Amino acid sequence: MDRAIMFVFDALIKTKKQVVFYLHGLLESVDTPLKLSNYLKARNIKERYYQIETPFIDLQNLSYNEYMHTRKKLHGLDRREKKLHLLGDVRLQISPSTNMSQIFEVHRKRWEKKNDTSGFSSDKKKAFFKFLAEQNHGILNVLLTTLTLEDEIIAFTYGFSCRGRYLGYVLGHDSDFDDYGPGRILVKEKIKKNKDDGFHKLDMSIGYEPYKFDWNTDLDYTRKTIFSTNTFKAKVYRNFLWLKATSISTVKKNYPLVIFRRNVVGKLKYYLRNKDKIYLRKFHWKNKLISFMFERKRYLIAKRTESNIHVKSEFQLITPKEVLTMKQDRKNILQKKFRGFKGYYFEDKHVPFWVNDNVIRLDDIEVITNLKKRSVYIQEWEHQDLEKVISFVQTKYNPKHIFIHLSKYDKEGIKKLEAYGFQIIEKISYSKVFGIKNVKKEIIR
């Protein structure tokens, strides 16, 4: 290696008197960076470098059961996994390159309103990544791993395998399933499969994303090194590259700033690209700004204890199969099901109402109240025939108490609930001033 380094760089410097070298991807756990530094010292060439944390999982010395024991409840992983399995058949599989178009679509949907620096699903790079996935006949291969739900790809990893090492390059999931954590479930299953397949290391790739440090067992460092010939022009450009690289590295270490750039700036760029929606764009950002500066909401919780409404009412439960085939509002309905709601359609199957027999959830103000036994909470009842809804819930759940929430300013709704025996039992006041939230509850005797 010493001779190869000397031969290559001597030849390049001899050919190009003014040259800057910018090398990225030298792992410090191997000898290459040290040998390169020794060569540069011998040639009196100044080197600048910095390290990037590179978390990895040592599969060779890993006891999978012990490893997962401390992580199975991380971010509610076991709970999310159980709820995902309730939706249908979940499978992990190695996918052929013919599935690349579906994988690109999952990634595009996930990053549509985010600032994607990888460009994985951009038109410019699609052909390149697809071509790589088709070249699986050497030491270095692309592995496409997918998590499917009822044969629909909901998460994937695009990675490289080489001499017993797996390097994860891109991880993505369908944003409709955000609450179910399909990306984390895929990583969990991927670790087990890689160990079973004889890999000795799972490289999480460079970066400071928190999920990588949730899974890693060890830490390596990847070096970015910059050096040049000693001419004035080369040294100026070398210093410029160094300043640029260190500035970017400092920003990436500040994760809240990364999130702001990825989500807020990404969403702004998305709306600017869609110029045909300029009016909606202005309206959206105006409302966002106003709600951040000041927002106030007043809700009432109503309770009914009598059980004397019995009218003919037929409602149909929304099944997981129906949810998965929906073209509109699928994400919202999947979110409802994840949070313990059961949805029911009336005859026209237009707008459902939701029932929860565990909690009262006011998600827009982040208020959750546990329910006692034989109690149910009904949400989004406004679009239904309330009398039939109450009758159906009484027959289906046999509750002692029925709870409903509505706006304090909904006078018509209050009258309707009182007409059906509901009593206001609690007032909830919510306010937000410059992002600082305040919630107050008042019990009405």
Short mmCIF file of C-alpha atoms in Angstrom, two decimals:
data_model
loop_
_atom_site.label_atom_id
_atom_site.label_comp_id
_atom_site.label_asym_id
_atom_site.label_seq_id
_atom_site.Cartn_x
_atom_site.Cartn_y
_atom_site.Cartn_z
CA MET A 1 0.00 0.00 0.00
CA ASP A 2 2.87 2.40 0.83
CA ARG A 3 4.35 1.90 -2.61
CA ALA A 4 0.98 2.22 -4.36
CA ILE A 5 0.19 5.51 -2.56
CA MET A 6 3.61 6.93 -3.42
CA PHE A 7 3.38 5.85 -7.09
CA VAL A 8 -0.14 7.21 -7.67
CA PHE A 9 0.21 10.60 -5.98
CA ASP A 10 3.76 11.24 -7.27
CA ALA A 11 2.55 10.59 -10.80
CA LEU A 12 -0.49 12.86 -10.43
CA ILE A 13 1.50 15.71 -8.89
CA LYS A 14 4.14 15.40 -11.61
CA THR A 15 1.43 15.58 -14.29
CA LYS A 16 -0.53 18.42 -12.66
CA LYS A 17 1.62 21.01 -10.90
CA GLN A 18 -1.43 22.70 -9.36
CA VAL A 19 -3.72 20.03 -7.94
CA VAL A 20 -6.02 19.74 -4.92
CA PHE A 21 -6.99 16.34 -3.52
CA TYR A 22 -10.29 16.01 -1.67
CA LEU A 23 -10.75 12.46 -0.37
CA HIS A 24 -13.89 11.36 1.44
CA GLY A 25 -14.61 7.92 2.82
CA LEU A 26 -11.38 6.74 4.47
CA LEU A 27 -12.28 4.62 7.50
CA GLU A 28 -9.93 5.18 10.40
CA SER A 29 -10.27 1.57 11.54
CA VAL A 30 -8.01 0.52 8.63
CA ASP A 31 -4.43 1.49 7.77
CA THR A 32 -5.04 3.68 4.71
CA PRO A 33 -5.39 7.12 6.42
CA LEU A 34 -2.20 6.60 8.48
CA LYS A 35 -0.18 5.47 5.49
CA LEU A 36 -1.46 8.42 3.43
CA SER A 37 -0.49 10.84 6.23
CA ASN A 38 3.01 9.32 6.39
CA TYR A 39 3.43 9.85 2.63
CA LEU A 40 2.32 13.51 2.87
CA LYS A 41 4.75 14.20 5.72
CA ALA A 42 7.57 12.70 3.69
CA ARG A 43 6.68 14.99 0.75
CA ASN A 44 6.27 18.05 3.01
CA ILE A 45 2.61 18.44 1.97
CA LYS A 46 0.20 19.94 4.48
CA GLU A 47 -2.89 17.82 5.18
CA ARG A 48 -6.16 18.90 6.73
CA TYR A 49 -8.83 16.43 7.77
CA TYR A 50 -11.78 15.97 10.08
CA GLN A 51 -13.70 12.97 11.32
CA ILE A 52 -17.33 12.01 10.84
CA GLU A 53 -18.91 9.55 13.24
CA THR A 54 -19.82 6.28 11.55
CA PRO A 55 -21.97 4.01 13.76
CA PHE A 56 -22.06 0.30 13.02
CA ILE A 57 -23.35 -2.99 14.45
CA ASP A 58 -20.85 -5.74 15.19
CA LEU A 59 -22.90 -8.73 14.04
CA GLN A 60 -20.08 -11.21 14.57
CA ASN A 61 -20.05 -10.73 18.34
CA LEU A 62 -23.76 -10.02 18.70
CA SER A 63 -26.27 -12.09 20.67
CA TYR A 64 -29.45 -11.08 18.87
CA ASN A 65 -31.85 -11.88 21.73
CA GLU A 66 -29.82 -9.90 24.28
CA TYR A 67 -29.34 -7.06 21.80
CA MET A 68 -33.06 -6.76 21.07
CA HIS A 69 -34.09 -7.14 24.72
CA THR A 70 -32.93 -3.59 25.48
CA ARG A 71 -34.37 -2.18 22.26
CA LYS A 72 -37.72 -3.89 21.71
CA LYS A 73 -39.57 -1.08 23.50
CA LEU A 74 -37.43 1.70 22.02
CA HIS A 75 -39.79 4.37 20.62
CA GLY A 76 -42.66 1.91 21.22
CA LEU A 77 -41.21 -0.52 18.66
CA ASP A 78 -43.02 -3.62 19.97
CA ARG A 79 -46.35 -1.75 20.16
CA ARG A 80 -45.95 -0.31 16.66
CA GLU A 81 -45.05 -3.71 15.26
CA LYS A 82 -48.12 -5.36 16.78
CA LYS A 83 -50.39 -2.67 15.34
CA LEU A 84 -48.82 -2.97 11.91
CA HIS A 85 -49.42 -6.74 11.92
CA LEU A 86 -53.10 -6.10 12.73
CA LEU A 87 -53.42 -4.41 9.32
CA GLY A 88 -52.38 -7.52 7.39
CA ASP A 89 -49.54 -9.81 6.36
CA VAL A 90 -46.14 -8.16 7.00
CA ARG A 91 -43.03 -9.61 5.34
CA LEU A 92 -39.36 -8.82 4.97
CA GLN A 93 -37.84 -9.85 1.65
CA ILE A 94 -34.89 -9.33 -0.65
CA SER A 95 -36.35 -7.65 -3.73
CA PRO A 96 -35.18 -7.87 -7.34
CA SER A 97 -34.05 -4.79 -9.26
CA THR A 98 -37.36 -4.90 -11.16
CA ASN A 99 -38.96 -3.36 -8.04
CA MET A 100 -36.84 -0.22 -8.30
CA SER A 101 -39.70 1.84 -9.76
CA GLN A 102 -41.87 1.09 -6.68
CA ILE A 103 -38.94 1.86 -4.38
CA PHE A 104 -38.32 5.19 -6.12
CA GLU A 105 -42.01 6.07 -5.70
CA VAL A 106 -41.96 5.31 -1.95
CA HIS A 107 -38.87 7.49 -1.56
CA ARG A 108 -40.29 10.32 -3.69
CA LYS A 109 -43.54 10.36 -1.69
CA ARG A 110 -41.61 10.38 1.59
CA TRP A 111 -39.35 13.28 0.54
CA GLU A 112 -41.78 15.23 -1.64
CA LYS A 113 -42.11 18.03 0.91
CA LYS A 114 -38.65 17.61 2.46
CA ASN A 115 -35.19 18.77 1.46
CA ASP A 116 -33.61 15.58 0.12
CA THR A 117 -29.82 15.90 -0.18
CA SER A 118 -29.36 12.34 -1.49
CA GLY A 119 -31.35 12.91 -4.68
CA PHE A 120 -32.06 9.17 -4.68
CA SER A 121 -35.40 9.43 -6.49
CA SER A 122 -34.50 12.45 -8.66
CA ASP A 123 -34.72 12.05 -12.42
CA LYS A 124 -30.96 12.60 -12.74
CA LYS A 125 -29.99 9.73 -10.43
CA LYS A 126 -32.70 7.11 -10.98
CA ALA A 127 -30.93 5.50 -13.93
CA PHE A 128 -27.64 5.34 -12.01
CA PHE A 129 -29.07 3.63 -8.90
CA LYS A 130 -31.17 1.26 -11.03
CA PHE A 131 -28.10 0.34 -13.11
CA LEU A 132 -26.11 -0.43 -9.94
CA ALA A 133 -28.91 -2.66 -8.64
CA GLU A 134 -28.77 -4.70 -11.85
CA GLN A 135 -25.00 -5.40 -11.62
CA ASN A 136 -25.08 -8.13 -8.98
CA HIS A 137 -22.35 -10.41 -10.30
CA GLY A 138 -19.23 -9.37 -8.42
CA ILE A 139 -17.81 -8.88 -4.93
CA LEU A 140 -19.64 -5.58 -4.47
CA ASN A 141 -23.41 -6.00 -4.78
CA VAL A 142 -26.53 -3.93 -4.21
CA LEU A 143 -29.04 -5.43 -1.78
CA LEU A 144 -32.64 -4.23 -1.99
CA THR A 145 -34.56 -5.16 1.15
CA THR A 146 -38.26 -4.34 1.43
CA LEU A 147 -40.93 -4.54 4.10
CA THR A 148 -44.29 -5.33 2.55
CA LEU A 149 -47.82 -5.13 3.91
CA GLU A 150 -50.26 -7.22 1.90
CA ASP A 151 -47.69 -7.19 -0.96
CA GLU A 152 -47.43 -3.37 -0.91
CA ILE A 153 -43.92 -2.00 -0.30
CA ILE A 154 -44.13 0.26 2.75
CA ALA A 155 -40.40 0.49 3.62
CA PHE A 156 -37.08 -0.30 1.96
CA THR A 157 -33.32 -0.17 2.28
CA TYR A 158 -30.94 0.27 -0.62
CA GLY A 159 -27.53 -0.93 0.51
CA PHE A 160 -24.26 -2.53 -0.55
CA SER A 161 -22.73 -5.85 0.47
CA CYS A 162 -19.00 -6.54 0.16
CA ARG A 163 -16.86 -9.22 1.83
CA GLY A 164 -19.18 -9.78 4.78
CA ARG A 165 -19.96 -6.11 5.33
CA TYR A 166 -23.35 -4.51 4.68
CA LEU A 167 -23.49 -0.75 4.16
CA GLY A 168 -26.92 0.88 4.43
CA TYR A 169 -27.12 3.71 1.91
CA VAL A 170 -30.79 4.79 1.74
CA LEU A 171 -33.60 3.93 4.15
CA GLY A 172 -37.15 5.04 3.40
CA HIS A 173 -40.79 4.30 4.12
CA ASP A 174 -44.28 5.23 2.94
CA SER A 175 -45.28 8.36 4.86
CA ASP A 176 -48.88 7.07 5.16
CA PHE A 177 -47.54 4.64 7.80
CA ASP A 178 -45.50 7.15 9.84
CA ASP A 179 -47.16 6.22 13.14
CA TYR A 180 -46.41 2.52 12.66
CA GLY A 181 -42.64 3.02 12.36
CA PRO A 182 -42.08 0.73 9.34
CA GLY A 183 -38.52 2.04 8.93
CA ARG A 184 -37.55 0.96 12.45
CA ILE A 185 -39.30 -2.39 12.03
CA LEU A 186 -37.37 -2.93 8.80
CA VAL A 187 -34.04 -2.11 10.49
CA LYS A 188 -34.83 -4.58 13.28
CA GLU A 189 -35.61 -7.37 10.81
CA LYS A 190 -32.66 -6.42 8.62
CA ILE A 191 -30.24 -6.84 11.53
CA LYS A 192 -31.53 -10.35 12.21
CA LYS A 193 -31.40 -11.34 8.54
CA ASN A 194 -27.88 -9.98 8.02
CA LYS A 195 -26.65 -11.93 11.05
CA ASP A 196 -28.37 -15.11 9.82
CA ASP A 197 -26.85 -14.58 6.36
CA GLY A 198 -23.32 -14.49 7.77
CA PHE A 199 -22.52 -10.76 7.62
CA HIS A 200 -20.00 -9.69 10.25
CA LYS A 201 -20.76 -5.95 10.20
CA LEU A 202 -23.76 -3.73 9.47
CA ASP A 203 -22.50 -0.25 8.66
CA MET A 204 -25.11 2.45 9.38
CA SER A 205 -23.23 4.91 7.13
CA ILE A 206 -21.99 8.35 8.17
CA GLY A 207 -24.26 10.87 9.82
CA TYR A 208 -25.68 12.04 13.12
CA GLU A 209 -29.29 10.85 12.72
CA PRO A 210 -30.52 9.70 16.16
CA TYR A 211 -31.92 6.39 14.90
CA LYS A 212 -28.42 5.21 13.95
CA PHE A 213 -27.24 5.64 17.53
CA ASP A 214 -30.32 3.80 18.80
CA TRP A 215 -29.15 0.69 16.95
CA ASN A 216 -25.34 0.80 16.84
CA THR A 217 -23.07 -1.29 19.07
CA ASP A 218 -19.77 0.34 18.06
CA LEU A 219 -18.42 3.54 16.51
CA ASP A 220 -15.97 4.03 13.68
CA TYR A 221 -14.83 7.30 12.11
CA THR A 222 -14.73 8.28 8.46
CA ARG A 223 -12.09 10.79 7.48
CA LYS A 224 -12.45 13.65 5.00
CA THR A 225 -8.97 14.78 4.05
CA ILE A 226 -7.86 17.70 1.88
CA PHE A 227 -4.34 18.44 0.64
CA SER A 228 -2.68 20.05 -2.36
CA THR A 229 0.57 20.91 -4.05
CA ASN A 230 2.39 23.90 -2.61
CA THR A 231 1.57 26.42 -5.32
CA PHE A 232 -0.28 29.59 -4.29
CA LYS A 233 -3.35 28.90 -6.43
CA ALA A 234 -3.70 25.32 -5.18
CA LYS A 235 -3.35 26.36 -1.53
CA VAL A 236 -6.03 29.07 -1.88
CA TYR A 237 -8.50 26.61 -3.38
CA ARG A 238 -7.55 23.98 -0.76
CA ASN A 239 -8.31 26.43 2.06
CA PHE A 240 -11.61 27.38 0.44
CA LEU A 241 -12.67 23.73 0.26
CA TRP A 242 -11.61 23.21 3.87
CA LEU A 243 -13.63 26.19 5.10
CA LYS A 244 -16.67 25.02 3.15
CA ALA A 245 -16.38 21.42 4.39
CA THR A 246 -15.93 22.35 8.06
CA SER A 247 -18.87 24.77 7.90
CA ILE A 248 -21.15 22.07 6.49
CA SER A 249 -19.90 19.57 9.07
CA THR A 250 -20.65 22.00 11.93
CA VAL A 251 -24.19 22.53 10.63
CA LYS A 252 -24.82 18.79 10.33
CA LYS A 253 -23.85 18.23 13.95
CA ASN A 254 -26.64 20.60 15.00
CA TYR A 255 -29.59 18.23 14.58
CA PRO A 256 -32.39 20.80 15.22
CA LEU A 257 -30.88 22.92 12.45
CA VAL A 258 -30.76 19.87 10.17
CA ILE A 259 -34.45 19.20 10.88
CA PHE A 260 -35.30 22.85 10.13
CA ARG A 261 -33.42 22.71 6.82
CA ARG A 262 -34.91 19.34 5.89
CA ASN A 263 -38.54 19.95 6.88
CA VAL A 264 -39.24 23.69 6.93
CA VAL A 265 -36.99 24.73 4.06
CA GLY A 266 -37.99 21.59 2.17
CA LYS A 267 -41.69 22.40 2.50
CA LEU A 268 -41.09 25.99 1.42
CA LYS A 269 -39.25 24.77 -1.70
CA TYR A 270 -42.12 22.38 -2.44
CA TYR A 271 -44.72 25.15 -2.38
CA LEU A 272 -42.52 27.43 -4.47
CA ARG A 273 -42.18 24.70 -7.09
CA ASN A 274 -45.96 24.38 -7.35
CA LYS A 275 -46.60 27.85 -8.72
CA ASP A 276 -50.10 26.94 -9.91
CA LYS A 277 -51.09 26.76 -6.21
CA ILE A 278 -49.75 30.21 -5.36
CA TYR A 279 -52.94 31.38 -3.63
CA LEU A 280 -53.12 28.25 -1.49
CA ARG A 281 -49.44 28.63 -0.72
CA LYS A 282 -49.88 32.16 0.62
CA PHE A 283 -52.92 31.14 2.61
CA HIS A 284 -51.12 28.14 4.09
CA TRP A 285 -48.07 30.05 5.28
CA LYS A 286 -50.19 32.94 6.57
CA ASN A 287 -52.19 30.53 8.74
CA LYS A 288 -49.03 28.75 9.91
CA LEU A 289 -47.44 32.02 10.95
CA ILE A 290 -50.57 33.28 12.71
CA SER A 291 -51.08 29.98 14.59
CA PHE A 292 -47.44 30.06 15.74
CA MET A 293 -47.74 33.63 17.02
CA PHE A 294 -51.15 33.21 18.64
CA GLU A 295 -53.78 30.50 18.73
CA ARG A 296 -56.71 29.88 21.04
CA LYS A 297 -59.23 27.04 21.20
CA ARG A 298 -62.06 26.29 23.62
CA TYR A 299 -63.56 22.81 23.85
CA LEU A 300 -66.33 21.21 25.87
CA ILE A 301 -66.56 17.57 26.93
CA ALA A 302 -70.12 16.24 27.01
CA LYS A 303 -71.27 13.05 28.75
CA ARG A 304 -74.39 10.94 28.40
CA THR A 305 -75.43 8.27 30.90
CA GLU A 306 -78.94 7.29 29.82
CA SER A 307 -79.51 4.43 27.40
CA ASN A 308 -82.99 4.84 26.01
CA ILE A 309 -82.41 5.54 22.30
CA HIS A 310 -83.19 2.57 20.11
CA VAL A 311 -83.70 3.28 16.43
CA LYS A 312 -82.79 1.24 13.39
CA SER A 313 -79.16 2.01 12.53
CA GLU A 314 -76.73 0.11 10.33
CA PHE A 315 -73.10 1.10 10.19
CA GLN A 316 -70.21 -0.79 8.63
CA LEU A 317 -66.79 -1.17 10.26
CA ILE A 318 -63.85 0.13 8.21
CA THR A 319 -61.64 -2.94 7.71
CA PRO A 320 -57.84 -2.85 7.31
CA LYS A 321 -58.24 -4.14 3.76
CA GLU A 322 -60.48 -1.19 2.88
CA VAL A 323 -58.00 1.28 4.41
CA LEU A 324 -55.06 -0.10 2.42
CA THR A 325 -56.93 0.26 -0.87
CA MET A 326 -58.07 3.85 -0.24
CA LYS A 327 -56.84 6.51 -2.63
CA GLN A 328 -57.73 9.53 -0.49
CA ASP A 329 -57.25 10.35 3.19
CA ARG A 330 -55.50 7.01 3.80
CA LYS A 331 -52.85 8.52 6.07
CA ASN A 332 -55.44 10.14 8.36
CA ILE A 333 -57.48 6.94 8.64
CA LEU A 334 -54.38 4.81 9.32
CA GLN A 335 -53.43 7.31 12.02
CA LYS A 336 -56.88 6.99 13.60
CA LYS A 337 -56.64 3.20 13.67
CA PHE A 338 -53.16 3.34 15.18
CA ARG A 339 -54.48 5.55 17.99
CA GLY A 340 -57.13 3.03 18.96
CA PHE A 341 -60.16 4.30 17.03
CA LYS A 342 -62.62 2.12 15.17
CA GLY A 343 -64.27 3.79 12.20
CA TYR A 344 -67.81 3.17 10.99
CA TYR A 345 -69.42 4.14 7.70
CA PHE A 346 -73.07 4.92 7.22
CA GLU A 347 -74.87 3.60 4.14
CA ASP A 348 -73.29 6.07 1.69
CA LYS A 349 -69.73 5.26 2.88
CA HIS A 350 -68.84 8.93 2.60
CA VAL A 351 -67.61 10.28 5.94
CA PRO A 352 -67.04 7.93 8.91
CA PHE A 353 -67.42 8.54 12.61
CA TRP A 354 -64.92 7.12 15.10
CA VAL A 355 -65.26 5.30 18.42
CA ASN A 356 -62.58 4.84 21.07
CA ASP A 357 -63.26 2.82 24.22
CA ASN A 358 -59.90 3.57 25.88
CA VAL A 359 -59.26 7.32 25.74
CA ILE A 360 -60.64 10.73 24.84
CA ARG A 361 -58.19 12.18 22.30
CA LEU A 362 -58.05 15.81 21.22
CA ASP A 363 -54.99 15.53 19.01
CA ASP A 364 -54.99 19.11 17.74
CA ILE A 365 -54.32 20.37 21.29
CA GLU A 366 -52.49 17.22 22.48
CA VAL A 367 -54.97 16.30 25.25
CA ILE A 368 -55.54 12.64 26.15
CA THR A 369 -57.84 11.44 28.96
CA ASN A 370 -58.16 7.79 29.95
CA LEU A 371 -61.66 6.31 30.04
CA LYS A 372 -63.09 4.04 32.73
CA LYS A 373 -64.63 0.68 31.90
CA ARG A 374 -67.87 0.66 29.92
CA SER A 375 -67.18 4.12 28.53
CA VAL A 376 -66.78 5.19 24.90
CA TYR A 377 -65.75 8.36 23.15
CA ILE A 378 -67.23 9.34 19.77
CA GLN A 379 -65.35 11.60 17.38
CA GLU A 380 -66.36 13.27 14.10
CA TRP A 381 -70.05 12.62 14.77
CA GLU A 382 -71.08 15.98 13.31
CA HIS A 383 -71.56 14.60 9.80
CA GLN A 384 -73.88 11.78 10.88
CA ASP A 385 -77.41 11.29 12.15
CA LEU A 386 -76.59 11.61 15.88
CA GLU A 387 -79.63 9.62 17.02
CA LYS A 388 -78.60 6.64 14.88
CA VAL A 389 -74.98 6.93 15.97
CA ILE A 390 -75.94 6.81 19.67
CA SER A 391 -78.28 3.87 19.10
CA PHE A 392 -75.59 1.96 17.19
CA VAL A 393 -72.91 2.61 19.85
CA GLN A 394 -75.28 1.50 22.64
CA THR A 395 -76.03 -1.75 20.84
CA LYS A 396 -72.43 -2.42 19.79
CA TYR A 397 -70.53 -1.43 22.94
CA ASN A 398 -73.18 -1.47 25.71
CA PRO A 399 -71.57 1.54 27.40
CA LYS A 400 -72.53 3.09 30.69
CA HIS A 401 -71.18 6.49 29.58
CA ILE A 402 -70.81 8.10 26.15
CA PHE A 403 -68.42 11.05 25.72
CA ILE A 404 -68.26 13.61 22.91
CA HIS A 405 -66.25 16.81 22.50
CA LEU A 406 -67.15 19.95 20.57
CA SER A 407 -66.19 23.58 20.29
CA LYS A 408 -67.45 25.95 22.98
CA TYR A 409 -68.66 28.23 20.18
CA ASP A 410 -70.71 25.52 18.43
CA LYS A 411 -74.10 26.64 19.78
CA GLU A 412 -76.08 24.45 17.40
CA GLY A 413 -74.04 21.40 18.38
CA ILE A 414 -74.52 22.10 22.09
CA LYS A 415 -78.30 22.30 21.62
CA LYS A 416 -78.29 19.05 19.66
CA LEU A 417 -76.32 17.20 22.34
CA GLU A 418 -78.51 18.54 25.16
CA ALA A 419 -81.57 17.37 23.25
CA TYR A 420 -80.19 13.82 23.34
CA GLY A 421 -79.40 13.83 27.05
CA PHE A 422 -75.77 14.97 27.06
CA GLN A 423 -74.44 17.16 29.86
CA ILE A 424 -71.36 19.42 29.69
CA ILE A 425 -68.92 18.10 32.32
CA GLU A 426 -65.61 19.76 31.43
CA LYS A 427 -64.19 22.86 29.76
CA ILE A 428 -60.76 22.81 28.12
CA SER A 429 -58.93 26.03 27.26
CA TYR A 430 -55.94 25.91 24.92
CA SER A 431 -53.69 28.79 23.92
CA LYS A 432 -50.37 29.16 22.13
CA VAL A 433 -48.23 32.31 22.12
CA PHE A 434 -45.04 32.27 20.04
CA GLY A 435 -45.00 28.47 20.13
CA ILE A 436 -45.49 28.19 23.92
CA LYS A 437 -48.58 26.09 24.67
CA ASN A 438 -50.86 26.29 27.69
CA VAL A 439 -53.79 23.94 28.51
CA LYS A 440 -56.28 24.46 31.32
CA LYS A 441 -59.11 22.14 32.36
CA GLU A 442 -62.18 23.08 34.36
CA ILE A 443 -64.51 20.42 35.75
CA ILE A 444 -68.20 21.39 35.80
CA ARG A 445 -70.12 19.91 38.69
#
